Every structure is written in structure tokens, then in C-alpha cells.
Amino acid sequence: ASLLELVDRLLNKGVVLAGEATISVAGIDLIYLGLNVVLTAVETLEKAQERRAS
């Protein structure tokens, strides 16, 4: 499969990415980053919202 086909499939299905990172110095947490990302095509998102509404 080509890269274009892979990206097309991911956008049609949708992808959820979740991650966390903590930056510490000398055992003291300085920065915490929590990240949740939904990557999908607008059309796919609209279809999912229609299914939830009905």
C-alpha cells in the first residue's frame, strides 16, 4: 500500500492519539503535558455524530 492509501484509510476510519509527558529536574516535576488528538475526515466525523443522534 502506498503512503497516500494509508493516509486515506486513516482519515476514513479515524485515529485517536493519547499521550502524556512530564519534564522533571532533580526529581521535581516542572511541566506536565497531556494530549488527546482525534484525527479524522470531517465527513467521517459528521457521520459518527449523526449515528449518535439517532
PDB file of N, CA and C in Angstrom:
ATOM      1  N   ALA A   1       0.849  -1.186   0.000  1.00  0.00           N
ATOM      2  CA  ALA A   1       0.000   0.000   0.000  1.00  0.00           C
ATOM      3  C   ALA A   1       0.891   1.245   0.000  1.00  0.00           C
ATOM      4  N   SER A   2       0.451   2.229  -0.714  1.00  0.00           N
ATOM      5  CA  SER A   2       1.227   3.466  -0.779  1.00  0.00           C
ATOM      6  C   SER A   2       0.906   4.347   0.429  1.00  0.00           C
ATOM      7  N   LEU A   3       1.714   5.340   0.634  1.00  0.00           N
ATOM      8  CA  LEU A   3       1.511   6.273   1.739  1.00  0.00           C
ATOM      9  C   LEU A   3       0.169   6.991   1.596  1.00  0.00           C
ATOM     10  N   LEU A   4      -0.185   7.349   0.385  1.00  0.00           N
ATOM     11  CA  LEU A   4      -1.453   8.028   0.135  1.00  0.00           C
ATOM     12  C   LEU A   4      -2.636   7.145   0.523  1.00  0.00           C
ATOM     13  N   GLU A   5      -2.570   5.865   0.181  1.00  0.00           N
ATOM     14  CA  GLU A   5      -3.640   4.936   0.553  1.00  0.00           C
ATOM     15  C   GLU A   5      -3.740   4.793   2.064  1.00  0.00           C
ATOM     16  N   LEU A   6      -2.602   4.752   2.735  1.00  0.00           N
ATOM     17  CA  LEU A   6      -2.579   4.632   4.187  1.00  0.00           C
ATOM     18  C   LEU A   6      -3.216   5.853   4.851  1.00  0.00           C
ATOM     19  N   VAL A   7      -2.846   7.041   4.406  1.00  0.00           N
ATOM     20  CA  VAL A   7      -3.417   8.272   4.960  1.00  0.00           C
ATOM     21  C   VAL A   7      -4.917   8.325   4.685  1.00  0.00           C
ATOM     22  N   ASP A   8      -5.335   7.944   3.487  1.00  0.00           N
ATOM     23  CA  ASP A   8      -6.756   7.937   3.140  1.00  0.00           C
ATOM     24  C   ASP A   8      -7.530   6.994   4.052  1.00  0.00           C
ATOM     25  N   ARG A   9      -6.987   5.823   4.292  1.00  0.00           N
ATOM     26  CA  ARG A   9      -7.654   4.847   5.170  1.00  0.00           C
ATOM     27  C   ARG A   9      -7.739   5.365   6.607  1.00  0.00           C
ATOM     28  N   LEU A  10      -6.656   5.963   7.099  1.00  0.00           N
ATOM     29  CA  LEU A  10      -6.660   6.501   8.456  1.00  0.00           C
ATOM     30  C   LEU A  10      -7.693   7.616   8.617  1.00  0.00           C
ATOM     31  N   LEU A  11      -7.793   8.493   7.633  1.00  0.00           N
ATOM     32  CA  LEU A  11      -8.758   9.585   7.713  1.00  0.00           C
ATOM     33  C   LEU A  11     -10.187   9.076   7.611  1.00  0.00           C
ATOM     34  N   ASN A  12     -10.412   8.034   6.807  1.00  0.00           N
ATOM     35  CA  ASN A  12     -11.757   7.475   6.678  1.00  0.00           C
ATOM     36  C   ASN A  12     -12.189   6.742   7.937  1.00  0.00           C
ATOM     37  N   LYS A  13     -11.277   6.068   8.597  1.00  0.00           N
ATOM     38  CA  LYS A  13     -11.592   5.326   9.822  1.00  0.00           C
ATOM     39  C   LYS A  13     -11.536   6.221  11.047  1.00  0.00           C
ATOM     40  N   GLY A  14     -10.589   7.134  11.078  1.00  0.00           N
ATOM     41  CA  GLY A  14     -10.367   7.982  12.245  1.00  0.00           C
ATOM     42  C   GLY A  14      -9.302   7.375  13.134  1.00  0.00           C
ATOM     43  N   VAL A  15      -8.543   8.229  13.780  1.00  0.00           N
ATOM     44  CA  VAL A  15      -7.460   7.800  14.659  1.00  0.00           C
ATOM     45  C   VAL A  15      -7.522   8.649  15.928  1.00  0.00           C
ATOM     46  N   VAL A  16      -7.331   8.004  17.069  1.00  0.00           N
ATOM     47  CA  VAL A  16      -7.249   8.719  18.341  1.00  0.00           C
ATOM     48  C   VAL A  16      -5.851   8.499  18.899  1.00  0.00           C
ATOM     49  N   LEU A  17      -5.163   9.591  19.188  1.00  0.00           N
ATOM     50  CA  LEU A  17      -3.833   9.532  19.777  1.00  0.00           C
ATOM     51  C   LEU A  17      -3.903  10.129  21.178  1.00  0.00           C
ATOM     52  N   ALA A  18      -3.315   9.439  22.138  1.00  0.00           N
ATOM     53  CA  ALA A  18      -3.290   9.940  23.512  1.00  0.00           C
ATOM     54  C   ALA A  18      -1.878   9.779  24.046  1.00  0.00           C
ATOM     55  N   GLY A  19      -1.431  10.768  24.786  1.00  0.00           N
ATOM     56  CA  GLY A  19      -0.086  10.679  25.334  1.00  0.00           C
ATOM     57  C   GLY A  19       0.100  11.612  26.514  1.00  0.00           C
ATOM     58  N   GLU A  20       1.133  11.325  27.277  1.00  0.00           N
ATOM     59  CA  GLU A  20       1.487  12.139  28.433  1.00  0.00           C
ATOM     60  C   GLU A  20       2.997  12.288  28.485  1.00  0.00           C
ATOM     61  N   ALA A  21       3.442  13.435  28.975  1.00  0.00           N
ATOM     62  CA  ALA A  21       4.873  13.652  29.177  1.00  0.00           C
ATOM     63  C   ALA A  21       5.056  14.530  30.409  1.00  0.00           C
ATOM     64  N   THR A  22       6.069  14.221  31.180  1.00  0.00           N
ATOM     65  CA  THR A  22       6.409  15.017  32.355  1.00  0.00           C
ATOM     66  C   THR A  22       7.883  15.383  32.271  1.00  0.00           C
ATOM     67  N   ILE A  23       8.173  16.658  32.442  1.00  0.00           N
ATOM     68  CA  ILE A  23       9.558  17.123  32.459  1.00  0.00           C
ATOM     69  C   ILE A  23       9.931  17.384  33.910  1.00  0.00           C
ATOM     70  N   SER A  24      10.981  16.714  34.359  1.00  0.00           N
ATOM     71  CA  SER A  24      11.426  16.819  35.753  1.00  0.00           C
ATOM     72  C   SER A  24      12.887  17.216  35.809  1.00  0.00           C
ATOM     73  N   VAL A  25      13.245  17.926  36.862  1.00  0.00           N
ATOM     74  CA  VAL A  25      14.638  18.258  37.146  1.00  0.00           C
ATOM     75  C   VAL A  25      14.883  17.914  38.610  1.00  0.00           C
ATOM     76  N   ALA A  26      15.878  17.093  38.861  1.00  0.00           N
ATOM     77  CA  ALA A  26      16.247  16.681  40.220  1.00  0.00           C
ATOM     78  C   ALA A  26      15.057  16.088  40.972  1.00  0.00           C
ATOM     79  N   GLY A  27      14.238  15.319  40.265  1.00  0.00           N
ATOM     80  CA  GLY A  27      13.102  14.654  40.890  1.00  0.00           C
ATOM     81  C   GLY A  27      11.904  15.547  41.149  1.00  0.00           C
ATOM     82  N   ILE A  28      11.940  16.782  40.671  1.00  0.00           N
ATOM     83  CA  ILE A  28      10.820  17.710  40.852  1.00  0.00           C
ATOM     84  C   ILE A  28      10.136  17.901  39.504  1.00  0.00           C
ATOM     85  N   ASP A  29       8.842  17.564  39.459  1.00  0.00           N
ATOM     86  CA  ASP A  29       8.080  17.728  38.225  1.00  0.00           C
ATOM     87  C   ASP A  29       7.879  19.211  37.938  1.00  0.00           C
ATOM     88  N   LEU A  30       8.293  19.638  36.756  1.00  0.00           N
ATOM     89  CA  LEU A  30       8.157  21.040  36.373  1.00  0.00           C
ATOM     90  C   LEU A  30       7.012  21.258  35.393  1.00  0.00           C
ATOM     91  N   ILE A  31       6.908  20.374  34.411  1.00  0.00           N
ATOM     92  CA  ILE A  31       5.896  20.534  33.366  1.00  0.00           C
ATOM     93  C   ILE A  31       5.234  19.190  33.109  1.00  0.00           C
ATOM     94  N   TYR A  32       3.905  19.204  33.048  1.00  0.00           N
ATOM     95  CA  TYR A  32       3.135  18.018  32.670  1.00  0.00           C
ATOM     96  C   TYR A  32       2.367  18.361  31.410  1.00  0.00           C
ATOM     97  N   LEU A  33       2.406  17.485  30.436  1.00  0.00           N
ATOM     98  CA  LEU A  33       1.692  17.685  29.184  1.00  0.00           C
ATOM     99  C   LEU A  33       0.816  16.470  28.933  1.00  0.00           C
ATOM    100  N   GLY A  34      -0.485  16.688  28.847  1.00  0.00           N
ATOM    101  CA  GLY A  34      -1.428  15.635  28.487  1.00  0.00           C
ATOM    102  C   GLY A  34      -2.021  15.980  27.136  1.00  0.00           C
ATOM    103  N   LEU A  35      -2.078  15.008  26.235  1.00  0.00           N
ATOM    104  CA  LEU A  35      -2.502  15.289  24.871  1.00  0.00           C
ATOM    105  C   LEU A  35      -3.469  14.220  24.392  1.00  0.00           C
ATOM    106  N   ASN A  36      -4.622  14.663  23.892  1.00  0.00           N
ATOM    107  CA  ASN A  36      -5.585  13.779  23.242  1.00  0.00           C
ATOM    108  C   ASN A  36      -5.916  14.391  21.894  1.00  0.00           C
ATOM    109  N   VAL A  37      -5.716  13.632  20.827  1.00  0.00           N
ATOM    110  CA  VAL A  37      -5.933  14.136  19.475  1.00  0.00           C
ATOM    111  C   VAL A  37      -6.827  13.167  18.715  1.00  0.00           C
ATOM    112  N   VAL A  38      -7.828  13.714  18.039  1.00  0.00           N
ATOM    113  CA  VAL A  38      -8.671  12.922  17.147  1.00  0.00           C
ATOM    114  C   VAL A  38      -8.368  13.395  15.736  1.00  0.00           C
ATOM    115  N   LEU A  39      -7.949  12.470  14.892  1.00  0.00           N
ATOM    116  CA  LEU A  39      -7.615  12.786  13.506  1.00  0.00           C
ATOM    117  C   LEU A  39      -8.565  12.014  12.607  1.00  0.00           C
ATOM    118  N   THR A  40      -9.417  12.748  11.901  1.00  0.00           N
ATOM    119  CA  THR A  40     -10.375  12.109  11.011  1.00  0.00           C
ATOM    120  C   THR A  40     -10.834  13.110   9.961  1.00  0.00           C
ATOM    121  N   ALA A  41     -11.462  12.603   8.935  1.00  0.00           N
ATOM    122  CA  ALA A  41     -12.036  13.468   7.917  1.00  0.00           C
ATOM    123  C   ALA A  41     -13.320  14.082   8.466  1.00  0.00           C
ATOM    124  N   VAL A  42     -13.658  15.274   8.039  1.00  0.00           N
ATOM    125  CA  VAL A  42     -14.866  15.954   8.501  1.00  0.00           C
ATOM    126  C   VAL A  42     -16.093  15.102   8.185  1.00  0.00           C
ATOM    127  N   GLU A  43     -16.121  14.510   7.028  1.00  0.00           N
ATOM    128  CA  GLU A  43     -17.249  13.668   6.613  1.00  0.00           C
ATOM    129  C   GLU A  43     -17.437  12.487   7.566  1.00  0.00           C
ATOM    130  N   THR A  44     -16.356  11.863   7.979  1.00  0.00           N
ATOM    131  CA  THR A  44     -16.417  10.738   8.908  1.00  0.00           C
ATOM    132  C   THR A  44     -16.938  11.195  10.261  1.00  0.00           C
ATOM    133  N   LEU A  45     -16.500  12.346  10.723  1.00  0.00           N
ATOM    134  CA  LEU A  45     -16.959  12.900  11.995  1.00  0.00           C
ATOM    135  C   LEU A  45     -18.451  13.208  11.951  1.00  0.00           C
ATOM    136  N   GLU A  46     -18.919  13.787  10.858  1.00  0.00           N
ATOM    137  CA  GLU A  46     -20.342  14.104  10.722  1.00  0.00           C
ATOM    138  C   GLU A  46     -21.191  12.841  10.736  1.00  0.00           C
ATOM    139  N   LYS A  47     -20.736  11.781  10.071  1.00  0.00           N
ATOM    140  CA  LYS A  47     -21.471  10.510  10.067  1.00  0.00           C
ATOM    141  C   LYS A  47     -21.560   9.934  11.477  1.00  0.00           C
ATOM    142  N   ALA A  48     -20.473  10.007  12.227  1.00  0.00           N
ATOM    143  CA  ALA A  48     -20.465   9.489  13.597  1.00  0.00           C
ATOM    144  C   ALA A  48     -21.424  10.282  14.475  1.00  0.00           C
ATOM    145  N   GLN A  49     -21.480  11.583  14.300  1.00  0.00           N
ATOM    146  CA  GLN A  49     -22.390  12.413  15.090  1.00  0.00           C
ATOM    147  C   GLN A  49     -23.842  12.112  14.741  1.00  0.00           C
ATOM    148  N   GLU A  50     -24.134  11.854  13.474  1.00  0.00           N
ATOM    149  CA  GLU A  50     -25.493  11.502  13.056  1.00  0.00           C
ATOM    150  C   GLU A  50     -25.922  10.180  13.683  1.00  0.00           C
ATOM    151  N   ARG A  51     -25.003   9.207  13.746  1.00  0.00           N
ATOM    152  CA  ARG A  51     -25.332   7.909  14.350  1.00  0.00           C
ATOM    153  C   ARG A  51     -25.624   8.065  15.835  1.00  0.00           C
ATOM    154  N   ARG A  52     -24.882   8.921  16.520  1.00  0.00           N
ATOM    155  CA  ARG A  52     -25.117   9.133  17.955  1.00  0.00           C
ATOM    156  C   ARG A  52     -26.445   9.827  18.206  1.00  0.00           C
ATOM    157  N   ALA A  53     -26.833  10.731  17.312  1.00  0.00           N
ATOM    158  CA  ALA A  53     -28.067  11.493  17.488  1.00  0.00           C
ATOM    159  C   ALA A  53     -29.309  10.622  17.282  1.00  0.00           C
ATOM    160  N   SER A  54     -29.201   9.584  16.478  1.00  0.00           N
ATOM    161  CA  SER A  54     -30.388   8.761  16.187  1.00  0.00           C
ATOM    162  C   SER A  54     -30.510   7.558  17.075  1.00  0.00           C
TER     163      SER A  54
END
